[in-house]
Amino acid sequence: MTDPGSNEHNSEHSADTHDLIRVQGARQNNLKDVSVEIPKRRLSVFTGVSGSGKSSLVFGTIAAESRRLIDETYSTFIQGFMPSLPRPEVDAMEGLTTAILVDQERLGANPRSTLGTVTDAYAMLRSLFSRLGDPYIGGPTAFSFNIPTTRASGVMTGPKGEKTIVKDAVYLGGMCAECEGRGTISDLDLAVIIDESKSLVDGAILVPGYTADGWMVAAYKVVVPEDVPIKEMTEEQRQDLLYAEPRKIKLEGINMTYEGLIPKIRKSMFSKDVEALQPHIKKFVEAAAAFQPCPACGGTRLNESALSSKIRGKSIADVCAMQVTDAAEWLRSIDDPGVAPLVAGLLHLFDSFVEIGLGYLSLDRPSGTLSGGEAQRTKMVRHLGSALTDVTYVFDEPTVGLHPHDIQRMNKLLLDLRDKGNTVLVVEHKPETIAIADHVVDLGPGAGSDGGTICFEGTFEGLAQADTLTGRHLGHRASVKETVREPKGHLEIRGATSHNLRNVDVDVPLGVLTVVTGVAGSGKSSLIHGSLGSTSGAASADVEFVDQSAIKGSRRSNPATYTGLLEPIRKAFAKANGVKPALFSANSEGACPTCKGNGMIYTELGFMETVASPCEDCGGKRFQALVLEYRLGGLNIAEVLDLSVAKAHEFFSEGESKVPAAAKILERMSDVGLGYLKLGQPLNTLSGGERQRIKLAMHLGEKGGTYVLDEPTTGLHLADVDNLLALLDKLVDAGKSVIVIEHHQAVMAHADWIIDLGPGAGHDGGLIVFEGTPAELVAKKSTLTGEHLAAYVGG
């Protein structure tokens, strides 16, 4: 037998020599034949300006190929239920390991989805209450707010045709019948829905889409008199118009179902998730509906039966309403060997929440209200206690939405994942996180077609000395403003109590740059969105919220269509060529007939995933060949849509292709740092930060008003933050009030006024701990923010 300490065992095994991930000749998106070697079981950070190719390399090439190769190991049948991934454009890759992606995609905004349901915590709690709840009311489904309690009587037919007579069979569910498990009901304001002084032909119905001479109103004209003002109708006619039960009527010889206006719009508009509605309908719904907690269940979503069963004096709704740190304390008091594994699993989940800095959330928090950073950290919870090692974790700016105080905790988590023997790849802009990297890859030098090459590879110390855009900005520090602007008035918020706010009174100055800050979960968004969004009166009527939520648009939408840029471009093409503008729309007459202007052919393969491939007739250009013959300034419409914003701005600013209206919109997009975006890039491929900046660009041309920006530095390189600050100054100087919810110290230092919430998160937060100028905050160092800002500016 060989001695374990002999040389034979010490010599390196050939299996241990594979310690690099090699990428050769990557050309995905804007990458220019990139070759890179990334050390395994180390923490590698990828830096560079927005649009330099970081995500194309990390997500689009390394992670995508890893996922594709793993998917190929499943049987064809199982692959049919999985998305089919095309092979990335790369010559060769070696040393890949299983990639786990933790991105910033918001969690679905389904009104029934809560933090408890998306993390499985609620499913585990339901099992716990079905076992220990007193009185016993049934299995786990009896506590589900998505399943109603139903009763059935009659004849039940079995699988072989055998019949059984059933008397009053009860199928238990926990859903509150009044609000159908949503927790809120909407009281409708009739004044917003109908104008009592008008008749139907004069446009009494104010609902979007219900035009006086349109098809939607035609049925009502048959049932009630069309030329009598609503207020002069008899009680019966009014009831028929507004609340009638569904019934069959004949309209112009066609059989159709007639239903009162209120139940009809409740189904079509008010039962849907508000965030998923088109902007004009969303505006109407928010004006017409006063959403309030359901009186039957008190907003808990559960029926009386589910609420009556308790463990140690708490119902399942009570536990979900606690913040996670308190729920963990309550759980520790349960000592029952019968449910020990279940309690241990739940405790592990709760402790992971606390460890990752989300202990301030409650399980009944709707998942759609979590910020991008919170959503990403919620996904991380799953991976923290995993026994898997030697996998590649890919993070997309994990510090988004984190206060400098919380970034240290996130850094520790990333290092813990690495120390377990995993490869950790992070796309990041924050110097605090770049500093902990074992290996840094800096892409650039610019964005879009000016990026896509590797400018630097090595250590953080090496990057700080390197002459790259990132290297030059690493040591850059913003200084606190010497003089601040004087406010031109105040927006008063009084007695704010939403979420964790503790009866907060604050005056938000107008006409200046105000930064609202505080650790994650201290109540910043609750204060600004909850209070300003609902403040009545003219003061808040012109408050515009520019956030990072998804832009509503199909796969046909792109920055050119969304911003209205395509309109003047089409007209200019039409005028130059003497043809109709509709020819230059891929959604109208100019569309390629084969792919109907999509540029891609989508093949439905029955039980398998839909496959997208470029259209062979137009080569993905989306237009008919005839349309591509027409030119403006030497370019056809497809070539124009392939230009970046910066190039298009030059193109439409001078010479025969001068289109002032287009140049104006493009200038605004350049101002917000989107110069690298291609005009024809599908909207669903934009990041959260890009979506916010495209919305900001659209608002820039408007007069007056108050803008609320939610972490606008998300996804911005250090060099771009300066441009953003200049833009914010430009907005304030144009007479607008700007309120920014932000953690970035450079933005804080640049503010005229700071409102700092805290002192901690969840029920340890919810108070104003500081109001004043940045200079006063640095001088006092009385709060966590003050300490970090002072350290940042060298105070």
mmCIF file with all atom_site columns, C-alpha atoms in Angstrom, residues 322 336 343 345 369 401 566 641 699 728:
data_model
loop_
_atom_site.group_PDB
_atom_site.id
_atom_site.type_symbol
_atom_site.label_atom_id
_atom_site.label_alt_id
_atom_site.label_comp_id
_atom_site.label_asym_id
_atom_site.label_entity_id
_atom_site.label_seq_id
_atom_site.pdbx_PDB_ins_code
_atom_site.Cartn_x
_atom_site.Cartn_y
_atom_site.Cartn_z
_atom_site.occupancy
_atom_site.B_iso_or_equiv
_atom_site.pdbx_formal_charge
_atom_site.auth_seq_id
_atom_site.auth_comp_id
_atom_site.auth_asym_id
_atom_site.auth_atom_id
_atom_site.pdbx_PDB_model_num
ATOM 1  C CA . MET A 1 322 ? -44.322 40.170 10.628  1.00 0.00 ? 322 MET A CA 1
ATOM 2  C CA . ASP A 1 336 ? -42.432 19.818 18.259  1.00 0.00 ? 336 ASP A CA 1
ATOM 3  C CA . VAL A 1 343 ? -39.206 24.163 11.140  1.00 0.00 ? 343 VAL A CA 1
ATOM 4  C CA . GLY A 1 345 ? -36.019 24.262 6.715   1.00 0.00 ? 345 GLY A CA 1
ATOM 5  C CA . THR A 1 369 ? -43.302 45.916 -5.258  1.00 0.00 ? 369 THR A CA 1
ATOM 6  C CA . GLY A 1 401 ? -30.225 49.316 -4.481  1.00 0.00 ? 401 GLY A CA 1
ATOM 7  C CA . LEU A 1 566 ? -39.762 56.969 -36.143 1.00 0.00 ? 566 LEU A CA 1
ATOM 8  C CA . LEU A 1 641 ? -32.485 51.697 -37.712 1.00 0.00 ? 641 LEU A CA 1
ATOM 9  C CA . HIS A 1 699 ? -39.813 63.575 -20.162 1.00 0.00 ? 699 HIS A CA 1
ATOM 10 C CA . LEU A 1 728 ? -29.944 66.539 -13.255 1.00 0.00 ? 728 LEU A CA 1
#
